[in-house]
């Protein structure tokens, strides 16, 4: 990215089955085609350590996992991907696309599991080195509609439906508080229609940041 001081950081958020990964991957493909240097990460995951932590987090064997253990594992994985992948890429002026980031912790652990927001806010800043996405896409879908989209099997996905409703409301509350950073996408539109909206908004952002596309 010529002219920009650092890279551009874009996150995708939403409940399971909303279409985050589909859209994040489609954006990554577009960046590739457009020859814009980028990295695509998922949180938790991507790093060797993060993928191990992800396995533990999603394993249905660990139903006994305490909410505090859960949040600390998510944050541990996030700090690793932040320092190992995201910060270096931003320094190299790349576009970073992430499938989930700190907003997930607010939505899932504060709204879903009722952990105190003040504490999570401090933990999140600590784990993510104080960085925030420049643009966050919230793929919004009714928690019952997402169930029509396939099998949901892991420890988080198989939580009670009320929990997922709280998470969705949590995301909407977050988006309402940070209107500039968040863009809400209607997850019930077709994949292509949503992708076009994503590209439109990303092009605008890249231009603002001085990237010639
Ligand atoms: N806009 C859409 N309309 C219909 N189905 C979709 C849409 N986006 C994604 N899907 C399908 O829904 C399922 C979940 O999508 P995925 O991107 O994995 O969601 P997430 O990463 O948010 O859990 C996949 O089978 C995917 O093909
Ligand atoms: Mg996904």
mmCIF file of C-alpha atoms and ligand atoms in Angstrom, residues 16-17 19-22 54 99-100 157, ligand 2:
data_model
loop_
_atom_site.group_PDB
_atom_site.id
_atom_site.type_symbol
_atom_site.label_atom_id
_atom_site.label_comp_id
_atom_site.label_asym_id
_atom_site.label_seq_id
_atom_site.Cartn_x
_atom_site.Cartn_y
_atom_site.Cartn_z
ATOM 1 C CA UNK A 16 -21.812 -18.825 14.086
ATOM 2 C CA UNK A 17 -23.352 -19.488 10.710
ATOM 3 C CA UNK A 19 -21.434 -16.033 6.929
ATOM 4 C CA UNK A 20 -18.288 -14.406 8.374
ATOM 5 C CA UNK A 21 -15.785 -16.901 7.022
ATOM 6 C CA UNK A 22 -17.450 -16.919 3.599
ATOM 7 C CA UNK A 54 -8.605 -23.247 19.329
ATOM 8 C CA UNK A 99 -12.157 -13.751 10.966
ATOM 9 C CA UNK A 100 -13.110 -12.458 14.489
ATOM 10 C CA UNK A 157 -21.877 -23.641 18.551
HETATM 11 MG MG1 LIG B 2 -16.477 -19.305 10.435
#
